[in-house]
């Protein structure tokens, strides 16, 4: 999608700190990290939000990639959080589906 910032990252049109990439999923560091580890996992193809997912296999690709990355980064013992903000009340600011992987500090609950 032309004006989508995450599509521009996929196309290499704007810089990002990429930590994983395959034919379906990309992962890169959040530009404004909210925890010592803050990584975003996105589908390469534009999907506006979780509400727009039509192929449920995307969930296993996205979550599976995040869980595997967390394991490889050594996050399992202390734990981590995965978050998908959806829509305005869900706190979504970028309209391209993304899963946040957060770790490295005690994360409060409930979220703000
Ligand atoms: P959300 O509020 O759930 O839509 O999260 C959007 C996230 O994208 C925020 O945590 C932003 O810091 C992050 N973000 C926005 N632009 C960029 C970018 N160019 N590179 C990396 N992360 C970004």
Short mmCIF file of C-alpha atoms and ligand atoms in Angstrom, two decimals:
data_model
loop_
_atom_site.label_atom_id
_atom_site.label_comp_id
_atom_site.label_asym_id
_atom_site.label_seq_id
_atom_site.Cartn_x
_atom_site.Cartn_y
_atom_site.Cartn_z
CA UNK A 1 0.00 0.00 0.00
CA UNK A 2 1.53 3.26 -1.16
CA UNK A 3 1.29 5.46 1.92
CA UNK A 4 1.83 2.75 4.52
CA UNK A 5 5.01 3.23 6.56
CA UNK A 6 5.40 -0.51 7.22
CA UNK A 7 4.95 -1.32 3.52
CA UNK A 8 7.76 1.17 2.89
CA UNK A 9 9.92 -0.73 5.38
CA UNK A 10 9.10 -4.00 3.57
CA UNK A 11 10.14 -2.42 0.26
CA UNK A 12 13.33 -0.98 1.79
CA UNK A 13 12.21 2.57 1.06
CA UNK A 14 12.75 3.68 4.64
CA UNK A 15 15.42 2.33 6.98
CA UNK A 16 14.70 -0.11 9.76
CA UNK A 17 16.62 -2.37 12.10
CA UNK A 18 15.54 -5.70 10.61
CA UNK A 19 16.08 -8.76 12.73
CA UNK A 20 14.14 -11.37 10.72
CA UNK A 21 12.74 -11.69 7.24
CA UNK A 22 11.19 -14.48 5.19
CA UNK A 23 8.73 -14.66 2.31
CA UNK A 24 5.75 -13.84 4.55
CA UNK A 25 6.96 -12.11 7.72
CA UNK A 26 9.37 -9.33 8.64
CA UNK A 27 10.54 -8.34 12.12
CA UNK A 28 12.33 -5.13 13.03
CA UNK A 29 13.09 -3.10 16.15
CA UNK A 30 10.49 -0.55 17.20
CA UNK A 31 11.78 2.98 16.60
CA UNK A 32 10.40 4.09 20.00
CA UNK A 33 11.05 1.10 22.25
CA UNK A 34 8.83 0.69 25.30
CA UNK A 35 11.05 -2.02 26.83
CA UNK A 36 14.69 -3.12 26.45
CA UNK A 37 13.48 -5.59 23.80
CA UNK A 38 10.73 -4.22 21.56
CA UNK A 39 10.34 -5.89 18.18
CA UNK A 40 7.52 -5.60 15.65
CA UNK A 41 6.42 -8.60 13.52
CA UNK A 42 4.46 -7.81 10.39
CA UNK A 43 3.08 -9.62 7.37
CA UNK A 44 4.91 -8.50 4.23
CA UNK A 45 1.58 -8.14 2.44
CA UNK A 46 -0.51 -5.22 3.61
CA UNK A 47 -3.24 -6.17 6.09
CA UNK A 48 -4.74 -3.18 7.87
CA UNK A 49 -5.34 -4.79 11.25
CA UNK A 50 -6.20 -8.06 12.95
CA UNK A 51 -9.83 -7.34 12.02
CA UNK A 52 -8.88 -7.55 8.34
CA UNK A 53 -7.18 -10.97 8.47
CA UNK A 54 -8.96 -13.40 6.12
CA UNK A 55 -6.45 -16.26 6.12
CA UNK A 56 -6.02 -17.64 9.64
CA UNK A 57 -2.71 -19.26 8.73
CA UNK A 58 -1.27 -15.76 9.09
CA UNK A 59 -1.71 -16.05 12.86
CA UNK A 60 0.49 -19.11 13.11
CA UNK A 61 3.10 -17.45 10.89
CA UNK A 62 3.09 -14.23 12.92
CA UNK A 63 2.84 -15.65 16.45
CA UNK A 64 5.06 -18.60 15.63
CA UNK A 65 7.77 -16.29 14.34
CA UNK A 66 7.56 -14.11 17.47
CA UNK A 67 7.70 -17.09 19.83
CA UNK A 68 10.68 -18.57 17.96
CA UNK A 69 12.48 -15.22 18.00
CA UNK A 70 11.82 -14.81 21.74
CA UNK A 71 13.27 -18.27 22.31
CA UNK A 72 16.35 -17.50 20.20
CA UNK A 73 16.89 -14.21 22.03
CA UNK A 74 16.88 -16.06 25.36
CA UNK A 75 13.69 -14.43 26.60
CA UNK A 76 11.92 -17.61 27.79
CA UNK A 77 13.24 -17.77 31.39
CA UNK A 78 12.16 -14.25 32.39
CA UNK A 79 9.24 -14.02 30.00
CA UNK A 80 7.87 -11.55 27.53
CA UNK A 81 4.63 -10.07 26.25
CA UNK A 82 3.06 -10.16 22.80
CA UNK A 83 0.57 -7.41 21.97
CA UNK A 84 -1.56 -6.67 18.92
CA UNK A 85 -3.31 -3.33 19.15
CA UNK A 86 -6.40 -3.20 16.94
CA UNK A 87 -8.30 -0.09 15.94
CA UNK A 88 -8.51 3.28 17.64
CA UNK A 89 -9.67 2.15 21.08
CA UNK A 90 -7.19 -0.71 20.88
CA UNK A 91 -4.38 1.82 20.55
CA UNK A 92 -3.36 1.01 16.98
CA UNK A 93 -1.47 3.92 15.44
CA UNK A 94 -0.03 2.27 12.30
CA UNK A 95 -2.69 0.71 10.04
CA UNK A 96 -0.62 -2.31 9.00
CA UNK A 97 -1.05 -5.38 11.23
CA UNK A 98 1.85 -5.78 13.66
CA UNK A 99 2.61 -7.85 16.72
CA UNK A 100 4.70 -6.22 19.45
CA UNK A 101 7.19 -8.42 21.30
CA UNK A 102 8.19 -6.71 24.55
CA UNK A 103 10.65 -7.95 27.16
CA UNK A 104 13.43 -6.97 29.49
CA UNK A 105 11.53 -5.29 32.31
CA UNK A 106 8.51 -5.94 34.48
CA UNK A 107 5.52 -5.10 32.32
CA UNK A 108 2.56 -3.67 34.20
CA UNK A 109 -0.97 -4.99 34.10
CA UNK A 110 -3.59 -3.89 33.28
CA UNK A 111 -2.32 -1.91 30.28
CA UNK A 112 -3.13 1.80 30.14
P1 LIG B 1 0.67 0.62 17.43
O1 LIG B 1 0.46 1.80 18.31
O2 LIG B 1 0.29 -0.69 18.05
O3 LIG B 1 0.06 0.82 16.06
O4 LIG B 1 2.25 0.51 17.22
C1 LIG B 1 2.93 1.14 16.19
C2 LIG B 1 4.38 1.06 16.53
O5 LIG B 1 5.14 1.34 15.39
C3 LIG B 1 4.82 2.05 17.62
O6 LIG B 1 5.34 1.33 18.73
C4 LIG B 1 5.86 2.90 16.91
O7 LIG B 1 6.92 3.27 17.74
C5 LIG B 1 6.30 1.98 15.79
N1 LIG B 1 6.86 2.62 14.62
C6 LIG B 1 6.33 3.65 13.93
N2 LIG B 1 7.11 3.96 12.88
C7 LIG B 1 8.16 3.09 12.92
C8 LIG B 1 9.32 2.90 12.11
N3 LIG B 1 9.57 3.66 11.04
N4 LIG B 1 10.19 1.92 12.45
C9 LIG B 1 9.96 1.15 13.53
N5 LIG B 1 8.88 1.27 14.33
C10 LIG B 1 8.00 2.24 14.03
#
